[in-house]
Coordinates of N, CA and C in Angstrom, one line a residue:
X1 N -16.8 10.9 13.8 CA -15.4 11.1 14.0 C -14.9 12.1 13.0
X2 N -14.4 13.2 13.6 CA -13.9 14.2 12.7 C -12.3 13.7 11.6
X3 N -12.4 14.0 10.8 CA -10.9 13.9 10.0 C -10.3 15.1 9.7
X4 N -9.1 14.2 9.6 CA -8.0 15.7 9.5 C -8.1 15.4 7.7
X5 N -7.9 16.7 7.3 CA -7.2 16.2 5.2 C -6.2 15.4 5.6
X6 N -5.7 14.8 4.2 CA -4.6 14.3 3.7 C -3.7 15.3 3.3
X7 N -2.1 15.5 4.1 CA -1.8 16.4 3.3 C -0.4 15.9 2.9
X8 N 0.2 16.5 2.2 CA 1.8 15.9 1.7 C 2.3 17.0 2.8
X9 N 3.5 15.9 3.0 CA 4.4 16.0 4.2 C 3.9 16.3 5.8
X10 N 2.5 16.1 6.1 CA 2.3 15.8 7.0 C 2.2 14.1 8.1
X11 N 2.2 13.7 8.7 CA 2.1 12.3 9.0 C 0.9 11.9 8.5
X12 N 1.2 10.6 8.1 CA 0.1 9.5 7.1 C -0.8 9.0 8.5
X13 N -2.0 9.1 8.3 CA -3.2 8.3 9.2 C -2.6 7.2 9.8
X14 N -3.1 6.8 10.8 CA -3.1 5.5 11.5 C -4.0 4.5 10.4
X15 N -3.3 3.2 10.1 CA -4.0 2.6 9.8 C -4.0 0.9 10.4
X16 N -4.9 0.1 10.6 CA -4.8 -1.4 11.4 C -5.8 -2.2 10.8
X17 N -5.6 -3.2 10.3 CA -6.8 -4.4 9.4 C -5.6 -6.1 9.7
X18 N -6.9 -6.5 10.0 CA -5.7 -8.0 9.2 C -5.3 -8.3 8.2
X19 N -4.9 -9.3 7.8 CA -4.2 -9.4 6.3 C -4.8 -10.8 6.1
X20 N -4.3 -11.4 5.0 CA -4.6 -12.5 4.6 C -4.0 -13.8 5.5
X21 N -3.0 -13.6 6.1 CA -2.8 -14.5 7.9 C -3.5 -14.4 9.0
X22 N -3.9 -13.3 9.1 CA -4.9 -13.0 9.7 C -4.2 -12.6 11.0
X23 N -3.0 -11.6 10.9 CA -2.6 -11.0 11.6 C -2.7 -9.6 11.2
X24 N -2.7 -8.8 12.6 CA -3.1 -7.5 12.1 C -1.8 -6.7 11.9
X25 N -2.2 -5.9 10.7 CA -0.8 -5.1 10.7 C -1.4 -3.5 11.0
X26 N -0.4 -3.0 11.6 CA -0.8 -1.8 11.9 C 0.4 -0.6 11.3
X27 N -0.4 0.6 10.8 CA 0.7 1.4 10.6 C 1.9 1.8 11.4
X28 N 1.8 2.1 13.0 CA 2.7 1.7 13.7 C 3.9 0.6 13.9
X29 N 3.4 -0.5 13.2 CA 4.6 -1.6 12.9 C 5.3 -0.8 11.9
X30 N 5.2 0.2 10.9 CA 5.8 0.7 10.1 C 6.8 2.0 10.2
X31 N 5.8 2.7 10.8 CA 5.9 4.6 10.4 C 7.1 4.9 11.4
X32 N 7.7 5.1 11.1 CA 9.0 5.5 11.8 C 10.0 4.4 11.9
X33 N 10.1 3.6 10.7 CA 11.4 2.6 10.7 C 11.4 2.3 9.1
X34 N 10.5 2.5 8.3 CA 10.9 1.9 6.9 C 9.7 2.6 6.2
X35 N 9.7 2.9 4.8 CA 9.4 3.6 3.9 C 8.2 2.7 3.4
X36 N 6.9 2.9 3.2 CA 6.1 2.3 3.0 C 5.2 2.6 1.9
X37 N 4.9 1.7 0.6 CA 4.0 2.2 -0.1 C 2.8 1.4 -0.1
X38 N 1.4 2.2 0.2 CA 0.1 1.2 0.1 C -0.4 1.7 -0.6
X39 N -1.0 0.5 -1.6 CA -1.6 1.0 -2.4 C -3.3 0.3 -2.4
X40 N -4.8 1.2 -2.3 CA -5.6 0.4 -2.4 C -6.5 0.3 -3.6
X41 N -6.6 -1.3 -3.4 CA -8.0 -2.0 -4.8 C -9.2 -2.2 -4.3
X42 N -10.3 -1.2 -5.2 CA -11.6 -1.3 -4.4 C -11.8 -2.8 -4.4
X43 N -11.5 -3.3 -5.8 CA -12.0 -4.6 -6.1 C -10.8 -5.4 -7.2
X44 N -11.5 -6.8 -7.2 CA -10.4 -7.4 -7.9 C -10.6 -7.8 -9.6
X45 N -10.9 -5.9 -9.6 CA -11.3 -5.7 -11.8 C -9.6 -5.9 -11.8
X46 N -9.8 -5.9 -13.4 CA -8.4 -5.9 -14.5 C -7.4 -5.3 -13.6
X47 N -8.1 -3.7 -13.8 CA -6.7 -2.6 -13.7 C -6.3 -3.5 -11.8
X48 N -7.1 -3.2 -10.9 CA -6.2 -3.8 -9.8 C -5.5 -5.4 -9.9
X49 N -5.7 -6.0 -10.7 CA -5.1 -7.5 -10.7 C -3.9 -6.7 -11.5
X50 N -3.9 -5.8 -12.4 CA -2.7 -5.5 -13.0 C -1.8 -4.4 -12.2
X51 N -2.0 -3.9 -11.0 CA -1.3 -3.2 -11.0 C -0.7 -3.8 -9.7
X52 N -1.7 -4.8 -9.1 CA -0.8 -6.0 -8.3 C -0.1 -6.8 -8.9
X53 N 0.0 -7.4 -10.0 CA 1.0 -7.5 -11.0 C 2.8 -6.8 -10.8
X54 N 2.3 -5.7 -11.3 CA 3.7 -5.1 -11.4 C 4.3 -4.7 -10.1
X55 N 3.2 -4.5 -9.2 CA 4.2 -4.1 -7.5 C 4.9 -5.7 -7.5
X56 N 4.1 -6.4 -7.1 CA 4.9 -7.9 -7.5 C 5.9 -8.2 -7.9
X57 N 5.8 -7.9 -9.8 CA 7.1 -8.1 -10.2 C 8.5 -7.2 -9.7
X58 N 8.3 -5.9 -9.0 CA 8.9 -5.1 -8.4 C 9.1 -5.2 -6.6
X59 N 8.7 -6.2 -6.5 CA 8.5 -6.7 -4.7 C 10.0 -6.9 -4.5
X60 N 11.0 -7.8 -5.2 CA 12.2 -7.6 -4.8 C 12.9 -6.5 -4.7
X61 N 12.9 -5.6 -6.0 CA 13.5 -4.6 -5.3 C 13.1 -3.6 -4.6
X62 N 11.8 -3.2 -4.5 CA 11.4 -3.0 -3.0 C 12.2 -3.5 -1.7
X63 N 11.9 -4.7 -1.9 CA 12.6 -5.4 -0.6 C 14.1 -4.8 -0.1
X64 N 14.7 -5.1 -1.8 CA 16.2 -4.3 -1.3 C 16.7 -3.2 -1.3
X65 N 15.6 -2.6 -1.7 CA 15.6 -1.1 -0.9 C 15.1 -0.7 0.5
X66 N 14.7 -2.2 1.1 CA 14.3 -1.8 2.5 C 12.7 -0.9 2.5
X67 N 12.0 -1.0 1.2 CA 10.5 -0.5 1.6 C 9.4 -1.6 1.4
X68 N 8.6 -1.0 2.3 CA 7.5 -2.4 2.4 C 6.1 -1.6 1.3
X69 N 5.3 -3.2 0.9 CA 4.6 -3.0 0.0 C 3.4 -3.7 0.8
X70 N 2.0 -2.6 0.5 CA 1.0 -3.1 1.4 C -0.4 -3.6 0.4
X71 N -1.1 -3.8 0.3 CA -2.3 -3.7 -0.8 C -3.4 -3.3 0.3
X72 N -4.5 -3.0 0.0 CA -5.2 -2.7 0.9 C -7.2 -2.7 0.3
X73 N -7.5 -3.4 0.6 CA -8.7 -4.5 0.3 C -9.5 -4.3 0.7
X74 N -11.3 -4.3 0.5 CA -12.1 -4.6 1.4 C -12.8 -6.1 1.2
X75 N -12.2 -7.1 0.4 CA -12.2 -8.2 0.4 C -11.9 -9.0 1.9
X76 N -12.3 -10.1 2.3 CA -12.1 -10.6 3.6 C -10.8 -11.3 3.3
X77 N -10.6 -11.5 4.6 CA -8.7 -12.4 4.7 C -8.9 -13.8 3.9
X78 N -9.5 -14.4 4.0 CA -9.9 -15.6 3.7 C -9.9 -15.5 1.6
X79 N -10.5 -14.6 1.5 CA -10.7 -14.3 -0.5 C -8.9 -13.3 -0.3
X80 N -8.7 -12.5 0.3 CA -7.4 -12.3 -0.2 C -6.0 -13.4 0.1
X81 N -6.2 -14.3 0.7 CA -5.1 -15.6 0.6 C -5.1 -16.1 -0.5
X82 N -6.7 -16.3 -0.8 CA -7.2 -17.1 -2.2 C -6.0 -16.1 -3.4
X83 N -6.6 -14.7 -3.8 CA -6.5 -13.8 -4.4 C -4.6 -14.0 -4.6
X84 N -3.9 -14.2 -3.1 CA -2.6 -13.9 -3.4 C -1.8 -15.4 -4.1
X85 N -2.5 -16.6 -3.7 CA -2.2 -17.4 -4.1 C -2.3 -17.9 -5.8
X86 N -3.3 -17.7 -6.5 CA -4.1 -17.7 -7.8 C -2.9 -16.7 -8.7
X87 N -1.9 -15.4 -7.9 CA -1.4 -14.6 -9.0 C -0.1 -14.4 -8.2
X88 N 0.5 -15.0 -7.3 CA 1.3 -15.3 -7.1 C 2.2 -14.0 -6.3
X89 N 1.3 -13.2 -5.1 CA 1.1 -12.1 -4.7 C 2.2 -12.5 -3.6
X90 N 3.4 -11.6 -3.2 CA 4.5 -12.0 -2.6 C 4.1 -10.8 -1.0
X91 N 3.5 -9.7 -1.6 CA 3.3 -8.8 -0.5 C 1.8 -9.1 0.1
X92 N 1.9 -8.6 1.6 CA 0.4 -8.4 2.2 C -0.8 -7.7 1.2
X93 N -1.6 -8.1 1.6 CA -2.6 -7.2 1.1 C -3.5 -7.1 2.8
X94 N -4.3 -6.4 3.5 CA -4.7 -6.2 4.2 C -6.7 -5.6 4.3
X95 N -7.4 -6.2 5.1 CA -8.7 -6.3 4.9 C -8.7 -5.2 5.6
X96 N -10.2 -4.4 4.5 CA -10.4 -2.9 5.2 C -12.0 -3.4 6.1
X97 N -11.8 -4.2 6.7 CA -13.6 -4.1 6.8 C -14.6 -2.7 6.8
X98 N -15.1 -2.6 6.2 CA -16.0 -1.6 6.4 C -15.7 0.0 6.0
X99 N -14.3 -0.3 5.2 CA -13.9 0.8 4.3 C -13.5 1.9 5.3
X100 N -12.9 1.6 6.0 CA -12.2 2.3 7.5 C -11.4 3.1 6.7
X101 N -9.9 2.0 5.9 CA -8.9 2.8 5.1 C -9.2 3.7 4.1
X102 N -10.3 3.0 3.6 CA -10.6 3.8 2.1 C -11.3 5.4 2.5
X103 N -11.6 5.2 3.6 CA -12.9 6.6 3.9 C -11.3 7.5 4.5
X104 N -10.7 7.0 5.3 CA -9.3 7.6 5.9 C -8.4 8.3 4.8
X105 N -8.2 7.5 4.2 CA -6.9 7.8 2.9 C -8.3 8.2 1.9
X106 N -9.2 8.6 2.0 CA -10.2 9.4 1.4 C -9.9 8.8 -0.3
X107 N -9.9 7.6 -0.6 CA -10.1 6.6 -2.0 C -11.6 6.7 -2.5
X108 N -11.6 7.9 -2.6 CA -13.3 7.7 -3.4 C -13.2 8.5 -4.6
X109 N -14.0 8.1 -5.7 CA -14.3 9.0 -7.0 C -15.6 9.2 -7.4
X110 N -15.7 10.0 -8.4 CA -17.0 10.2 -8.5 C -18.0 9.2 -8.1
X111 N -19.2 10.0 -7.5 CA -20.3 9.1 -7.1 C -20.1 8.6 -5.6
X112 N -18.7 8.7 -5.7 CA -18.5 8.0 -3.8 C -17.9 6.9 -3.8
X113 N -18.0 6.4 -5.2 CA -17.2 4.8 -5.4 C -15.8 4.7 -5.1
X114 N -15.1 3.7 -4.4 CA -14.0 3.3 -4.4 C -13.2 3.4 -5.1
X115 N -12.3 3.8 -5.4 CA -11.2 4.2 -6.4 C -9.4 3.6 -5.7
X116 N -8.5 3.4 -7.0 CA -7.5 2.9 -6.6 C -6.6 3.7 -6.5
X117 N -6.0 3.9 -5.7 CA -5.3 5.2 -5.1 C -3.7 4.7 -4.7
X118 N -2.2 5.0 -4.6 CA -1.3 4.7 -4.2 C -1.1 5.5 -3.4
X119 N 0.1 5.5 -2.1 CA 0.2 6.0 -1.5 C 1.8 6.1 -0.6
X120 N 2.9 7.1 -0.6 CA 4.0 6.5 -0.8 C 4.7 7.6 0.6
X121 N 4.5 6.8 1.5 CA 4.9 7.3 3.1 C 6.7 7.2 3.8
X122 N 7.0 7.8 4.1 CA 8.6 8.5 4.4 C 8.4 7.1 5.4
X123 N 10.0 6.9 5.6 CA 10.1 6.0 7.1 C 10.1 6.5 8.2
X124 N 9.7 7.8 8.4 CA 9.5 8.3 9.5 C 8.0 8.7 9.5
X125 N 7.1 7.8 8.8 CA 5.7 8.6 8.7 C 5.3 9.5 8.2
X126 N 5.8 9.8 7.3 CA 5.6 10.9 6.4 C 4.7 10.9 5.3
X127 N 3.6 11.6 5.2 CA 2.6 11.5 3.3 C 3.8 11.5 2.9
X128 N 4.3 10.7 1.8 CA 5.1 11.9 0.4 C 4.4 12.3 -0.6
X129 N 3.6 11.1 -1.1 CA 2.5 11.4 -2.1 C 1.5 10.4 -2.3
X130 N 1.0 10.8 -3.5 CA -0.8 10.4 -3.5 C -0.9 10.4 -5.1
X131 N -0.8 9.0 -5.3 CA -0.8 9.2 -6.7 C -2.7 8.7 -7.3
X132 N -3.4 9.7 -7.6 CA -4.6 9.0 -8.5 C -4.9 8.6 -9.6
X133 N -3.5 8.5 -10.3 CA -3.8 7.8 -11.8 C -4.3 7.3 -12.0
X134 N -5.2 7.2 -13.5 CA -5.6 6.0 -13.6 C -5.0 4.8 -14.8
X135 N -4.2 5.1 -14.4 CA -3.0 4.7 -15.6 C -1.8 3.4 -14.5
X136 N -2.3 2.7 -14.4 CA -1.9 1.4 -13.3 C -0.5 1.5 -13.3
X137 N 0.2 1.2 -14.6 CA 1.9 1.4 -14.3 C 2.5 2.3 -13.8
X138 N 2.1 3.9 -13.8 CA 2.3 5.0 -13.3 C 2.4 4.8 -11.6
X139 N 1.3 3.9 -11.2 CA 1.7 3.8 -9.5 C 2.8 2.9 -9.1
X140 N 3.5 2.2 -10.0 CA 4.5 1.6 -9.4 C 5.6 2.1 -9.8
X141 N 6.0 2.9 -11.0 CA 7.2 4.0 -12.0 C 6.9 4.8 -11.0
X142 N 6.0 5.7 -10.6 CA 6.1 7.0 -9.5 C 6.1 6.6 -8.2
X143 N 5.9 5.7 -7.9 CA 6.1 5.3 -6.3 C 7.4 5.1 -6.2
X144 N 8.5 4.0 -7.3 CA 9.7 3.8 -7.3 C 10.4 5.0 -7.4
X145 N 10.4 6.4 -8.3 CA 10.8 7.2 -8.5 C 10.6 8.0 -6.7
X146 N 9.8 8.6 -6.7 CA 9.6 9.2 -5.7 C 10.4 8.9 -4.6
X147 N 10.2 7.0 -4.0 CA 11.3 6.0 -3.3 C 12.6 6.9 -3.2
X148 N 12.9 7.2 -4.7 CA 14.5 7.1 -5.2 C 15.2 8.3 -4.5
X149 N 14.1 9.5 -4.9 CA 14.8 10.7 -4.3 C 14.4 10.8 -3.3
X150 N 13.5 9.7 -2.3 CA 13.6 10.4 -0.7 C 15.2 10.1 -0.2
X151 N 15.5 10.3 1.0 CA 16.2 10.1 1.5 C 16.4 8.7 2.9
X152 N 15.1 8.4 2.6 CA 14.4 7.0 3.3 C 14.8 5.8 2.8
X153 N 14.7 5.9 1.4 CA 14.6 4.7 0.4 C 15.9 4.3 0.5
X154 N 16.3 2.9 1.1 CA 17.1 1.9 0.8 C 18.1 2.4 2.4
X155 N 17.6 3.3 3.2 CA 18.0 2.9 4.3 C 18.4 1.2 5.2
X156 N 19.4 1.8 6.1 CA 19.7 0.4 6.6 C 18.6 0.4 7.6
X157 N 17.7 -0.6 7.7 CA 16.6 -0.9 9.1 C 16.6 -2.2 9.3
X158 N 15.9 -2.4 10.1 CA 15.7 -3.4 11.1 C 15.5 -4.8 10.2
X159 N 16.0 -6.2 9.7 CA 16.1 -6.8 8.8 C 14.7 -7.6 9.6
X160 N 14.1 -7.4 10.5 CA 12.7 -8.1 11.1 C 11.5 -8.6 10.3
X161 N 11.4 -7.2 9.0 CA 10.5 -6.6 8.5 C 10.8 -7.6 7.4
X162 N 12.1 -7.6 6.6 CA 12.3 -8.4 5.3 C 12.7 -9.9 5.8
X163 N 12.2 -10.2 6.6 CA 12.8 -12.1 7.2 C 11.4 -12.4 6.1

């Protein structure tokens, strides 16, 4: 299967996995109605437990700004219920089986390994950016910032999404 790059301000990939309910969420439920940031954890080391942490502690105002928060896993649904319960994880996280997302949203670092990568998409489907820090609070300070000056963030939408 050929891929296109990742590019800013082009439309973000399709992406579809279950989640820890074990419903599937698809990019399509999103991209063209609400502002979306995913962010993916190869694994469940320090830095990803901490930087699900602070999206967390920042899940409310997310919320009322009307943008959704995704995690995106190759852990199965069954260990990410575990995972969200144990740290008290308010947003989806979503199962990559077979590293579909990670190979897509191109999450790899040296050697090929999985890397944690954010990812901060317009409500109309839009890349905006791609943050690779490795500096965990930076992905949720620049995803919020970024949020702030689209013109997406905190739009009025469909209240479906925040029930």
């Amino acid at each position: 299967m050929l891929q296109k790059a990742l590019e800013l301000g082009k439309e973000a990939p399709y992406f579809a996995g279950p989640c820890s309910t074990g419903k599937v969420l698809r990019s399509t439920d999103y991209f063209g109605k609400v502002p979306l940031v995913l962010f993916f954890m190869p694994s469940f080391d320090s830095q990803a437990i901490r930087t699900a942490k602070l999206f967390n502690e920042e899940f409310v105002e997310f919320r009322q700004k009307r943008t959704i928060v995704l995690g995106v896993s190759p852990s199965k649904p069954e260990i990410l219920k575990r995972f969200r319960a144990a740290y008290h994880i308010a947003f989806e996280i979503i199962y990559d089986d077979g590293g579909v997302m990670f190979e897509t949203y191109k999450c790899f670092g040296l050697l090929g390994r999985p890397v944690g990568y954010t990812f901060v998409i317009s409500a109309d489907g839009v890349l905006q950016a791609i943050n690779k820090s490795g500096n965990y609070k930076k992905h949720v300070s620049d995803s919020k910032k970024l949020l702030q000056e689209s013109k997406s963030y905190g739009l009025k939408t469909s209240d479906s999404f925040f029930d």
